[in-house]
Coordinates of C-alpha atoms in Angstrom, one line a residue:
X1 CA 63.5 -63.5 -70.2
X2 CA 66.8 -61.6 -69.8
X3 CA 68.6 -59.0 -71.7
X4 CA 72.4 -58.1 -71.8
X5 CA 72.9 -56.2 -68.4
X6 CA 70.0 -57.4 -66.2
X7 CA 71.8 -59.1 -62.9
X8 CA 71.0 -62.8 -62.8
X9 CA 71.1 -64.3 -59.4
X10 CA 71.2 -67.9 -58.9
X11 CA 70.7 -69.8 -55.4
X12 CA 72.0 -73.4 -55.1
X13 CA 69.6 -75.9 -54.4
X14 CA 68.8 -76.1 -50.3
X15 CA 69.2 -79.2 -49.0
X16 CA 67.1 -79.7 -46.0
X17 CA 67.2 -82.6 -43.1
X18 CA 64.0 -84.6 -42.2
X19 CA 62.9 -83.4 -38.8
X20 CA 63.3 -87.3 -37.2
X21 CA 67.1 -87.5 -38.8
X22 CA 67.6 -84.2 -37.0
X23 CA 66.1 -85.6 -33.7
X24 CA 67.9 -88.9 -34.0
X25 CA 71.1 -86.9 -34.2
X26 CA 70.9 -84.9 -31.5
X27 CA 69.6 -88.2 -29.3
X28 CA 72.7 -90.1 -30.1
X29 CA 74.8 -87.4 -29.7
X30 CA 73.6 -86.8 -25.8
X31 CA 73.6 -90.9 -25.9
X32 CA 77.4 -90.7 -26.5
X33 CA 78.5 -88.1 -24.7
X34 CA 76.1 -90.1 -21.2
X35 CA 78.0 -92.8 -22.0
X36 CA 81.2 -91.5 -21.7
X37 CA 80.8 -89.5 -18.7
X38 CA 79.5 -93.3 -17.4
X39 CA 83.3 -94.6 -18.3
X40 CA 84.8 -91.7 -16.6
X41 CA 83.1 -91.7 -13.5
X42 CA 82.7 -95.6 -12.5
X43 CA 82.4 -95.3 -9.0
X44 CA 79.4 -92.8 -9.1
X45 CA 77.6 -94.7 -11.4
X46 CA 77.7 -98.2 -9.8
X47 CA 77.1 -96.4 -6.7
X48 CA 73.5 -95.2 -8.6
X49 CA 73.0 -98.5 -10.0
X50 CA 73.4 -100.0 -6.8
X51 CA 70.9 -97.3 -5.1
X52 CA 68.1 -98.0 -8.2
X53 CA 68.1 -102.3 -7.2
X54 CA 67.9 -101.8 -3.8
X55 CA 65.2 -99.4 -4.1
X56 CA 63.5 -101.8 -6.4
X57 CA 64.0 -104.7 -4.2
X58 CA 63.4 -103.6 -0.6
X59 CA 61.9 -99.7 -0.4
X60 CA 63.4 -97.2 1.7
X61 CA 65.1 -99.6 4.0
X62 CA 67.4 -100.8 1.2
X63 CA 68.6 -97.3 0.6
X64 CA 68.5 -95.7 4.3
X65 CA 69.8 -99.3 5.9
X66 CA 73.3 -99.2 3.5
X67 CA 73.7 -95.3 4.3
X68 CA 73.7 -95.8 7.8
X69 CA 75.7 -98.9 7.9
X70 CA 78.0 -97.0 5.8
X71 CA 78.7 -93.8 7.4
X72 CA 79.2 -96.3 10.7
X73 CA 81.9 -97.7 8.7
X74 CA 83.3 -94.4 7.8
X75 CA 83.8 -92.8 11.3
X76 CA 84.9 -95.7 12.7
X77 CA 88.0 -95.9 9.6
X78 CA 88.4 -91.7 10.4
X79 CA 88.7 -92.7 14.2
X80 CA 91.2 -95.6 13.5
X81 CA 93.3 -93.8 10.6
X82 CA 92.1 -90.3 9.9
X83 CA 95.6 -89.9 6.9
X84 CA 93.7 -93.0 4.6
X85 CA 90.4 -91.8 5.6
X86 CA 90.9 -88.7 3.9
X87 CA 93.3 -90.4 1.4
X88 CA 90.8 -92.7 0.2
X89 CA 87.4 -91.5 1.0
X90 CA 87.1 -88.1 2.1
X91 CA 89.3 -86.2 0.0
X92 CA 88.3 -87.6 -3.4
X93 CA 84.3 -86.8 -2.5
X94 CA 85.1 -83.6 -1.2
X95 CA 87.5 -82.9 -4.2
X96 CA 84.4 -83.7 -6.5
X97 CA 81.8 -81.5 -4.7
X98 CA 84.0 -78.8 -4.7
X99 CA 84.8 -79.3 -8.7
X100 CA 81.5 -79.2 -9.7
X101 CA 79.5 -76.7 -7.1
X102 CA 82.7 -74.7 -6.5
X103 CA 85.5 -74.2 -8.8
X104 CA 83.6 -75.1 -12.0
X105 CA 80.7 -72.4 -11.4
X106 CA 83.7 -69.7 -11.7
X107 CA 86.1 -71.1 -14.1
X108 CA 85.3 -68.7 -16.9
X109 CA 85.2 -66.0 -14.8
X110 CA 88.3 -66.6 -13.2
X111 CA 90.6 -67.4 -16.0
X112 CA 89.4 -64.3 -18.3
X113 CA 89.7 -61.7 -15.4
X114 CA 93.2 -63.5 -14.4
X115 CA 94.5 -63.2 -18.0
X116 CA 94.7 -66.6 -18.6
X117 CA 92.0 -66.7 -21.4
X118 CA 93.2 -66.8 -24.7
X119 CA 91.2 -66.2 -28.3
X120 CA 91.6 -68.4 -31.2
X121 CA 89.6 -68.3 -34.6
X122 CA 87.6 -65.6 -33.1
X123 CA 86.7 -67.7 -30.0
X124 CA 87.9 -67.8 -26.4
X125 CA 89.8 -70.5 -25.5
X126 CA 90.5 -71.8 -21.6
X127 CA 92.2 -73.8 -19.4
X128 CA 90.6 -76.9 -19.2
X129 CA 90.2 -77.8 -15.0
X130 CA 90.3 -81.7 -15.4
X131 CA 90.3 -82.7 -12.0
X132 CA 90.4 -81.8 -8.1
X133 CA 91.9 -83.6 -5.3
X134 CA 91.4 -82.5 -1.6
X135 CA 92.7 -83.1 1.9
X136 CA 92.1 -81.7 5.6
X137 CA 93.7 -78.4 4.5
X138 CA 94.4 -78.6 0.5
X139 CA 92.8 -78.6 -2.7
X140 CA 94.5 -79.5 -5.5
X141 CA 93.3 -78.4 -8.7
X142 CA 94.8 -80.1 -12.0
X143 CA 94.7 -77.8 -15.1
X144 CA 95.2 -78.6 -18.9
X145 CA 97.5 -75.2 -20.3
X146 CA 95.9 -73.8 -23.3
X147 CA 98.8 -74.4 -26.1
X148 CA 101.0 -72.0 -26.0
X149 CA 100.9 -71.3 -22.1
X150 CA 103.5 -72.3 -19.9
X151 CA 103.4 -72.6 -15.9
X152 CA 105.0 -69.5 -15.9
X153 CA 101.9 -67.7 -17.1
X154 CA 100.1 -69.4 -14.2
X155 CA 102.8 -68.7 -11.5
X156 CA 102.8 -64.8 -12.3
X157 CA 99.0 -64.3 -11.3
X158 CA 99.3 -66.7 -8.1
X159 CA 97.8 -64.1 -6.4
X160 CA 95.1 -62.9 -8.4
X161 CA 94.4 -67.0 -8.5
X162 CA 93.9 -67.7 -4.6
X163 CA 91.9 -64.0 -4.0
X164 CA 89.9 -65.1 -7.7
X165 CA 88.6 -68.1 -5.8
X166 CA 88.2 -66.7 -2.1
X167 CA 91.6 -67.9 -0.9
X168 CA 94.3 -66.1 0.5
X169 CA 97.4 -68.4 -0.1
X170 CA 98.3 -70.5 -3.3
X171 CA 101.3 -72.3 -5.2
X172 CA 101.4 -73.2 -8.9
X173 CA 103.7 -76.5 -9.1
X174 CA 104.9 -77.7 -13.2
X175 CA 105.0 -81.0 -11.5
X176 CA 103.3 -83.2 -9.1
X177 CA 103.3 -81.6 -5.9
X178 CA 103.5 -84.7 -4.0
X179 CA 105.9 -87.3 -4.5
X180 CA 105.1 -91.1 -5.4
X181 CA 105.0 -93.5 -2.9
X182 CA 107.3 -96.0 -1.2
X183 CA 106.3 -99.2 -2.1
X184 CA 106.9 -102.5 -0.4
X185 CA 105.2 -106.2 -0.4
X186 CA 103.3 -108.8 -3.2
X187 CA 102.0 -105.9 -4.8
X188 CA 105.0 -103.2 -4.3
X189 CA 106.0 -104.4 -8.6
X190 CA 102.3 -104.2 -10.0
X191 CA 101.7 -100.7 -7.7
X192 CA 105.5 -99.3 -8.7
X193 CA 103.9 -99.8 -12.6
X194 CA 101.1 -97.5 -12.0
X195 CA 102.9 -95.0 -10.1
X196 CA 104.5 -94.8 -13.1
X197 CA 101.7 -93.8 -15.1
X198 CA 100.3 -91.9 -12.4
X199 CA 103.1 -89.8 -11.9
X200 CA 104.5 -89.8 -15.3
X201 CA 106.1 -86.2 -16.8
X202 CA 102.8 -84.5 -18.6
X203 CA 104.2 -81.1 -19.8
X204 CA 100.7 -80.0 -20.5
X205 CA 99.7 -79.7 -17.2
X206 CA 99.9 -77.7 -14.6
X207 CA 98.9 -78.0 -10.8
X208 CA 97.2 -75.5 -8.5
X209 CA 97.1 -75.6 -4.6
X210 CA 94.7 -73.5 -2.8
X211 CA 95.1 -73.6 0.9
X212 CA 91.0 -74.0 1.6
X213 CA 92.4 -74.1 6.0
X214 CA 95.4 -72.7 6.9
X215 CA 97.2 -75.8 8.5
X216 CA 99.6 -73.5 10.0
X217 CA 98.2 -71.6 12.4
X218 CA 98.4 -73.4 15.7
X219 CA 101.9 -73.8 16.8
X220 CA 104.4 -76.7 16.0
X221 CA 105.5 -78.9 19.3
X222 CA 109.2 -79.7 19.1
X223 CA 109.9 -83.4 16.9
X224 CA 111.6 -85.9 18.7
X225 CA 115.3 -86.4 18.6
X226 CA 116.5 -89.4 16.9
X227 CA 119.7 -91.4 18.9
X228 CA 120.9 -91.4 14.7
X229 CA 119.6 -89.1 12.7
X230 CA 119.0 -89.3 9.1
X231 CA 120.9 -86.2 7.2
X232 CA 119.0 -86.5 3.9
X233 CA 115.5 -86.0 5.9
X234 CA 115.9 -84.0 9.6
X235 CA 112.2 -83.4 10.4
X236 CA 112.0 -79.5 11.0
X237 CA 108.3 -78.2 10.4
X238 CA 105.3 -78.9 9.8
X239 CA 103.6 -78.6 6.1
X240 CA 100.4 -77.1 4.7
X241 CA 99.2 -80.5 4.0
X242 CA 99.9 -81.6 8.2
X243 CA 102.7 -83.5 6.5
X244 CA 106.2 -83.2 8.1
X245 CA 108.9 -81.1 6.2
X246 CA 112.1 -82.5 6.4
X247 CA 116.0 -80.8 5.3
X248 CA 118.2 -82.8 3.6
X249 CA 121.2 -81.4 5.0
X250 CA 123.9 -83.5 3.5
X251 CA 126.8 -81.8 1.2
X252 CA 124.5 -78.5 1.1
X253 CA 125.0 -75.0 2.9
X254 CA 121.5 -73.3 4.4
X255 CA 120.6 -69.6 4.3
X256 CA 117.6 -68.7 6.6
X257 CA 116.6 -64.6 5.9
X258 CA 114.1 -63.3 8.3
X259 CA 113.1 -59.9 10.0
X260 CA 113.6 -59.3 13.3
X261 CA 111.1 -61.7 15.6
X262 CA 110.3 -63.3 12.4
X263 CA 111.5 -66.9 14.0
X264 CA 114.9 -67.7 12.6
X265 CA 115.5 -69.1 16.2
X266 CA 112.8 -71.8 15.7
X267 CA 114.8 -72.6 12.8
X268 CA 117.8 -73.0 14.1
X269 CA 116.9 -74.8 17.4
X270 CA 114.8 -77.1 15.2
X271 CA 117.8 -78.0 13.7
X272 CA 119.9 -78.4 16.8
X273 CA 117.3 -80.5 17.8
X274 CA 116.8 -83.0 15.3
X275 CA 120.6 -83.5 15.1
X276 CA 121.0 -83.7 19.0
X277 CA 121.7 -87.6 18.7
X278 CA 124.3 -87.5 16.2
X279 CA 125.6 -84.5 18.7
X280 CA 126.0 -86.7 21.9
X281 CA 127.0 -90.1 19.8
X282 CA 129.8 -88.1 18.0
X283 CA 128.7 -88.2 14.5
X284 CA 128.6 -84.2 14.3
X285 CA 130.2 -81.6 15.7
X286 CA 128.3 -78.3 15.6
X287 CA 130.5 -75.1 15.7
X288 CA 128.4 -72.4 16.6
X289 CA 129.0 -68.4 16.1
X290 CA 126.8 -65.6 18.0
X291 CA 127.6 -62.1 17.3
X292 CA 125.2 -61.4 19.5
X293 CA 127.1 -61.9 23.1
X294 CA 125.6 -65.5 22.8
X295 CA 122.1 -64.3 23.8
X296 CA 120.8 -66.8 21.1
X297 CA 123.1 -70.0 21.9
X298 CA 124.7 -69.5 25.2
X299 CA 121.6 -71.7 26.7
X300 CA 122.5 -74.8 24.8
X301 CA 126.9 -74.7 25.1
X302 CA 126.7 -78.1 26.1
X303 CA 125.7 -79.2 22.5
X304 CA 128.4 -77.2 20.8
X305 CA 132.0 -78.5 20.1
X306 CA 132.8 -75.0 19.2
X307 CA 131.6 -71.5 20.9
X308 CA 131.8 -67.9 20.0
X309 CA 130.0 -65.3 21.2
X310 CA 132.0 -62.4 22.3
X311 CA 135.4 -61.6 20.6
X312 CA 135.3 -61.4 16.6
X313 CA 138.9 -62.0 16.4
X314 CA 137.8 -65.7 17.8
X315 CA 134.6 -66.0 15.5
X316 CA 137.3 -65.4 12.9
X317 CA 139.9 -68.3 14.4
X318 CA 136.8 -70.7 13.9
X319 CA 136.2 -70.2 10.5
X320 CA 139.8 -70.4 10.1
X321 CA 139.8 -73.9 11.9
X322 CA 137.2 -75.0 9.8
X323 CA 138.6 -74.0 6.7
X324 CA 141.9 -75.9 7.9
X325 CA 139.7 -79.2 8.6
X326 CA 138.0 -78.7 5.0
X327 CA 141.5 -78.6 3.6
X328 CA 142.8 -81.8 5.5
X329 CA 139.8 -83.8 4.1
X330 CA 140.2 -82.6 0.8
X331 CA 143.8 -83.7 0.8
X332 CA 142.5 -87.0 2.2
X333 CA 139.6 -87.9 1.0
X334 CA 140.6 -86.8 -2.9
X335 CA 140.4 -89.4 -5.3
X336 CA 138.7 -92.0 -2.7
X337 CA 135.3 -90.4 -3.0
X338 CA 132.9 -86.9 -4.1
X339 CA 130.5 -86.9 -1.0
X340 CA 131.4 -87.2 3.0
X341 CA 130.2 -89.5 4.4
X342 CA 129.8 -88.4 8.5
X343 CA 131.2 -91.7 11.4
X344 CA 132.1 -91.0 14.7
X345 CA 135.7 -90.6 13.6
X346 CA 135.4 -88.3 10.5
X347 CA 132.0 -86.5 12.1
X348 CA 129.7 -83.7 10.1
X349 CA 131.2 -80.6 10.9
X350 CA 128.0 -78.0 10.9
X351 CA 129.2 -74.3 11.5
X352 CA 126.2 -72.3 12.6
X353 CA 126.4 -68.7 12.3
X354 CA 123.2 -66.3 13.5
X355 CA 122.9 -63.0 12.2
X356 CA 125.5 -63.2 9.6
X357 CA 125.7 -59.3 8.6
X358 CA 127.3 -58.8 12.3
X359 CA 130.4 -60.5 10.4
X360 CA 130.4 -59.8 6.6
X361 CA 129.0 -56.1 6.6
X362 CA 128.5 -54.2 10.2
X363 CA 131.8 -55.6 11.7
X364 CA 134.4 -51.8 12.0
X365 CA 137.7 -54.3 11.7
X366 CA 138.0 -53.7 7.9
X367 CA 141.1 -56.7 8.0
X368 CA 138.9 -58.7 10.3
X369 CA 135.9 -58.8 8.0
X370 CA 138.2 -59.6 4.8
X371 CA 139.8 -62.1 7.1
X372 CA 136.1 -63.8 7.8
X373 CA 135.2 -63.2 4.4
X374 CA 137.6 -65.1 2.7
X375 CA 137.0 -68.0 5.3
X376 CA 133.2 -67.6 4.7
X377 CA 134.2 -68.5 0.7
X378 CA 136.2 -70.7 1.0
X379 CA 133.8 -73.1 3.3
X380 CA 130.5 -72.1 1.0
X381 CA 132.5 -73.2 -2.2
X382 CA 134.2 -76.1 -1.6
X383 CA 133.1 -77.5 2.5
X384 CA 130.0 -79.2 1.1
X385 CA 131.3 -82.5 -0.5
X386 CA 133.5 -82.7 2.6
X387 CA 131.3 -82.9 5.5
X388 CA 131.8 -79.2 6.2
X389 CA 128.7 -76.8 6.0
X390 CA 127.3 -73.5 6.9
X391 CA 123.9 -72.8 8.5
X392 CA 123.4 -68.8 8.3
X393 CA 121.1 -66.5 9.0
X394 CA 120.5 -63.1 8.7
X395 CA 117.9 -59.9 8.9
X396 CA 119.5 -58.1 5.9
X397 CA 119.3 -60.1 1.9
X398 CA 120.9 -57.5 0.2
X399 CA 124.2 -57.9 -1.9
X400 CA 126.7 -56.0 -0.2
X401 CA 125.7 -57.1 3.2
X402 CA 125.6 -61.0 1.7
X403 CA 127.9 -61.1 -1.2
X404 CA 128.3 -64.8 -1.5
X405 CA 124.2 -65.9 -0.9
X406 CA 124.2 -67.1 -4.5
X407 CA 126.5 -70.1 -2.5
X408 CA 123.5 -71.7 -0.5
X409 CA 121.5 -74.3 -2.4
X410 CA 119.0 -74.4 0.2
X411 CA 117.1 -71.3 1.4
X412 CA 114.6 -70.7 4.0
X413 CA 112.4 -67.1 4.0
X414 CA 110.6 -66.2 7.1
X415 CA 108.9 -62.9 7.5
X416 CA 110.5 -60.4 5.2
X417 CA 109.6 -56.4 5.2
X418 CA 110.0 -55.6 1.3
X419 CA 108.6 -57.3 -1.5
X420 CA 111.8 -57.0 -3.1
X421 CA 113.9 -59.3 -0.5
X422 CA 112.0 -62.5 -1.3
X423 CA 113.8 -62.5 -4.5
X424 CA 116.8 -61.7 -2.6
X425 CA 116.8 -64.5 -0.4
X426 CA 115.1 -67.3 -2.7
X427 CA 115.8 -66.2 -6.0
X428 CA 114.4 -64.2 -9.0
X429 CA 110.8 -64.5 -9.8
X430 CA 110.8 -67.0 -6.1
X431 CA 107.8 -63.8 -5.4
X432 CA 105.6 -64.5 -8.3
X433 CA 105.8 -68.2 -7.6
X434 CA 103.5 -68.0 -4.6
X435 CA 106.6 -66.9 -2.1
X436 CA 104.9 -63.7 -0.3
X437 CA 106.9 -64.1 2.7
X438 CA 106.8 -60.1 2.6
X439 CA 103.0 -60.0 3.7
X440 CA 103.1 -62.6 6.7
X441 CA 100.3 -62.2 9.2
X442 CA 101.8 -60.9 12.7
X443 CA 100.5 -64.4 14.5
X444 CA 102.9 -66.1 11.7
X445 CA 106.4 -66.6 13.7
X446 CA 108.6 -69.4 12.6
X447 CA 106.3 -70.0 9.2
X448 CA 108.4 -69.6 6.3
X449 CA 109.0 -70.5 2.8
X450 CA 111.7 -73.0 1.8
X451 CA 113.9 -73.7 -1.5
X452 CA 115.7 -76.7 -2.4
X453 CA 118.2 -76.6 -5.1
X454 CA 116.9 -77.7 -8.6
X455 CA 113.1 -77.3 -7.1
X456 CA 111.9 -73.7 -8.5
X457 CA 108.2 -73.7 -6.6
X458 CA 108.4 -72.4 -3.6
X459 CA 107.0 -74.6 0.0
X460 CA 105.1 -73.0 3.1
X461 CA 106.2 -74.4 5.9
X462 CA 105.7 -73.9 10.0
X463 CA 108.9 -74.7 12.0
X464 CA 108.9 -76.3 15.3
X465 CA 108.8 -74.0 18.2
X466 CA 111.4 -74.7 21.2
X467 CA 111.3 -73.1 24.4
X468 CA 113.9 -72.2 27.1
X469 CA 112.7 -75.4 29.3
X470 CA 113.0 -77.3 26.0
X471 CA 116.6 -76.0 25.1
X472 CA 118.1 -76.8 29.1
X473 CA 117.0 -80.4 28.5
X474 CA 118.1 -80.7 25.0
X475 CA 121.9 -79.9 26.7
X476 CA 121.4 -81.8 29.3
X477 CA 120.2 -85.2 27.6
X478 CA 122.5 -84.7 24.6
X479 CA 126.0 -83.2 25.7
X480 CA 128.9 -83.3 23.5
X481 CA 131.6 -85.4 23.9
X482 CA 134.3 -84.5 25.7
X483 CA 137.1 -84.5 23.2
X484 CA 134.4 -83.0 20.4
X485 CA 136.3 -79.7 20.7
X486 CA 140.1 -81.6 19.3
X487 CA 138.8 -82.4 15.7
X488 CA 141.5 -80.1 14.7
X489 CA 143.9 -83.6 15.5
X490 CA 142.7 -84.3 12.6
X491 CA 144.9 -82.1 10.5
X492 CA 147.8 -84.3 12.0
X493 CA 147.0 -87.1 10.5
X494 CA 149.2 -89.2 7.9
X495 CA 147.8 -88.1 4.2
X496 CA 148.7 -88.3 0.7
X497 CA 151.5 -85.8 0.3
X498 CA 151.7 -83.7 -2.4
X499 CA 153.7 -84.6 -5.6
X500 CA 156.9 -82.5 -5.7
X501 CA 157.2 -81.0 -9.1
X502 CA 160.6 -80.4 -10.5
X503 CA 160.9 -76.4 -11.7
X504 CA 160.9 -76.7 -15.7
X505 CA 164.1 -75.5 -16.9
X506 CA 164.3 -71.9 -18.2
X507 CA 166.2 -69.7 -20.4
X508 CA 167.9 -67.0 -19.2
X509 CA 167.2 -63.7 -19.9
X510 CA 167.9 -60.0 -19.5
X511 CA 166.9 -57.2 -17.8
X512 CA 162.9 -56.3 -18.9
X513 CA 163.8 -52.3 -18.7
X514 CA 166.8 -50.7 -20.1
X515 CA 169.9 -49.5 -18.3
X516 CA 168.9 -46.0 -18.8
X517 CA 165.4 -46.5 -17.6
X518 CA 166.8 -48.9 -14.6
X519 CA 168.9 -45.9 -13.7
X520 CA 166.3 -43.2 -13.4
X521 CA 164.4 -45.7 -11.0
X522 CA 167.2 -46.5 -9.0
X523 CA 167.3 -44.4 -5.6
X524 CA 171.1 -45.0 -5.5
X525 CA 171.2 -43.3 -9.0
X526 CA 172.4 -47.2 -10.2
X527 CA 175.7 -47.4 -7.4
X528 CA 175.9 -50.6 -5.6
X529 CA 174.5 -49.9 -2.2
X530 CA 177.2 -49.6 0.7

């Protein structure tokens, strides 16, 4: 019985499973989630089946027989084609040993000290690692963003990302590293259709590249010169990947910012190299500038159209010159088309310019240095569509001694001494992206990281190395022409003229300041002067 004030307490009715409902749950959950992992991983489940019936058939010698015959197979495809042997075999069982005995082991632990763990509902939430690729010096590492992350989250602990995993280098891309392929053939349509799924835009994901053997170590021979060379792809360097790294120099102006024995030469001769065809068949003209007495160039004057290496007034008269022939193709070329396209009679005109502070901030001749200035702006701003371009280097990235780097779409950083000059010479935040050309190892000489306009992620790269021996034979096999030096005729040429404008008519007026005012200013106290 109750009274008025007891407490009355009254608990629902439990509701309790049977034991075999709970069991038969729990079975067909397992059950579902086996048989999905079966859908996702095809290949290593047909490879178990196949393992189970031969075993059941024939013994041991139905599983050691295949193995063997296989790994035959296998060295002989590495020994024939190594690049599809890792493409197609190698790399995708290495990428899953590594995803599941490697990466996977320290995910947790990785993404909460890196400070990419987020809470929700009072439970941690992480980045979901979906998949691993790897190569002879890569692993690639494909990673689902919690929502609300962006790549930028994962590109400001790059660091703390490749030392979090026992590497020293790594990049964070927003896109697909690597490019989709060319395709050609009977199948090139039905291929081109999955490349498009394969490749597709997937804002939710974000790619991670851990450099497992650094690729870039051993030095990079010279590349051979082409007899035409290609402008939109001049092999340069070699890539983490053992790929090759190629400049698409066409209607685009280069910076290359490096310390001192940091390789900017390797750069540049690279480049001289790979357009040393198109130098001898007439279809560029390189005009080259060497503050430095022509200690740098003076080996390979042969190749150049244009030399100067000891009098600034000259170095000046050459940018000048070039700023004359950008003009004489504008005039021309105006309203025919928006890009230059380089022929042996309207060649690339490349104006190469090492150490650039010599002429924009360390050069006493104040008039001089406006002079080259000016020229300098005038060629970064508007040469490009015309076939004239700039190819600078330089020790120093700061501001005053560069004032116009913002002008280079494409930017190359070799060995740098501050943090704070990465930024300089690649752009803001180019640092945090995986850039840390600021902490290069002293072997590293001629590796480097590039940036190509409208690509943010920074690329690590090892330039080609050419020697002295190299450089003598480079003049000697590919000499300019002869009459490379007159492409200033060119200014002669018939062009459109200018349309004369008549002056608009205007109504006279009188004097702005008055008489009395006119007369105070007057020297002559407002006489006529004798």
């Amino acid at each position: 019985m109750t009274s008025g004030g007891d407490l009355l307490v009254i608990r629902p009715k439990r509701f309790v499973l049977p034991m075999w409902l709970v069991v038969l749950g729990v079975v067909l959950r397992w059950l579902a989630r086996f048989c999905w992992w079966c859908l996702r991983h095809p290949v290593a489940v047909g490879l178990a089946v196949a393992a189970v019936v031969l075993y059941a058939e024939h013994g041991v010698l139905g599983v050691v027989v295949p193995l063997v015959l296989s790994s035959a197979v296998s060295a002989l495809w590495r020994w024939r084609d190594e690049a599809s042997w890792w493409r197609w075999c190698a790399g995708p069982l290495l990428g899953r040993f590594r995803h599941v005995f490697v990466y996977r082991r320290a995910w947790h632990e990785a993404m909460t000290l890196c400070g990419l763990a987020e809470t929700y509902d009072h439970r941690p939430v992480l980045p979901e690692l979906l998949r691993v690729r790897s190569d002879q010096a890569l692993d690639v590492l494909t990673v689902r963003m919690v929502r609300g992350q962006t790549p930028a989250d994962f590109q400001k602990v790059t660091a703390n990302l490749a030392y979090a995993f026992g590497r020293r280098h790594a990049r964070v891309y927003s896109e697909r590293p690597d490019a989709p392929p060319t395709r050609t053939g009977y199948w090139a349509l039905l291929l081109g259709w999955v490349d498009r799924v394969r490749f597709r835009d997937r804002p939710t994901l974000v790619y991670l590249v851990l450099v497992r053997t650094d690729a870039l170590r051993p030095v990079v021979p010279p590349f051979d010169a082409s007899p035409v060379p290609d402008f939109t792809a001049l092999p340069l360097a070699r890539r983490e990947n053992l790929g090759t790294w190629s400049l698409c120099l066409l209607a685009t102006h280069v910076l290359i910012g490096g310390a001192t024995r940091s390789g900017k030469g390797s750069v540049l001769w690279s480049l001289v190299r790979a357009l040393a065809g198109g130098i001898t068949s007439g279809l560029v003209r390189l005009w080259v500038i060497d503050p430095k007495g022509g200690m740098e160039f003076a080996m390979g004057r042969p190749l150049f159209a244009r030399f100067a290496g000891t009098s600034f007034e000259a170095m000046a008269d050459l940018l000048d010159e070039a700023v004359t022939v950008m003009r004489e193709r504008q005039t021309r070329l105006a309203g025919t088309v928006r890009v230059h396209t380089p022929t042996e009679a309207d060649p690339l005109v490349v104006v190469v310019i090492d150490e650039m502070a010599a002429l924009t901030a360390y050069l006493q001749d104040v008039d001089l240095r406006r002079r080259i200035a000016g020229s300098l702006g005038l060629l970064l701003s508007q040469g490009a569509g015309v076939g004239v371009l700039v190819v600078a280097a330089l020790q120093d990235p700061r501001k005053e001694v560069l004032p116009f780097r913002d002008l280079f779409p494409t930017r190359i950083a070799l060995g740098l001494t501050e943090a704070a000059q990465v930024d300089m010479v690649l752009g803001d935040g180019a640092r945090n992206r995986g850039a840390l050309a600021d902490q290069m190892p002293r072997w590293a000489k001629g590796v480097g990281y590039v940036i190509l306009d409208g690509t943010p992620e920074p690329l690590r790269v090892r330039f080609s190395y050419v020697t002295d021996d190299d450089i003598r034979d480079l003049a000697r096999r590919y000499p300019a022409p002869a009459d490379a030096a007159d492409i200033l005729a060119q200014v002669g040429r018939k062009s459109t003229p200018e349309p004369v404008r008549t002056p608009l008519p205007r109504k006279p007026s009188g004097p702005l300041l008055p008489d009395a005012l006119r007369n105070l200013l007057d020297p002559n106290g407002g006489s006529e002067p004798r």
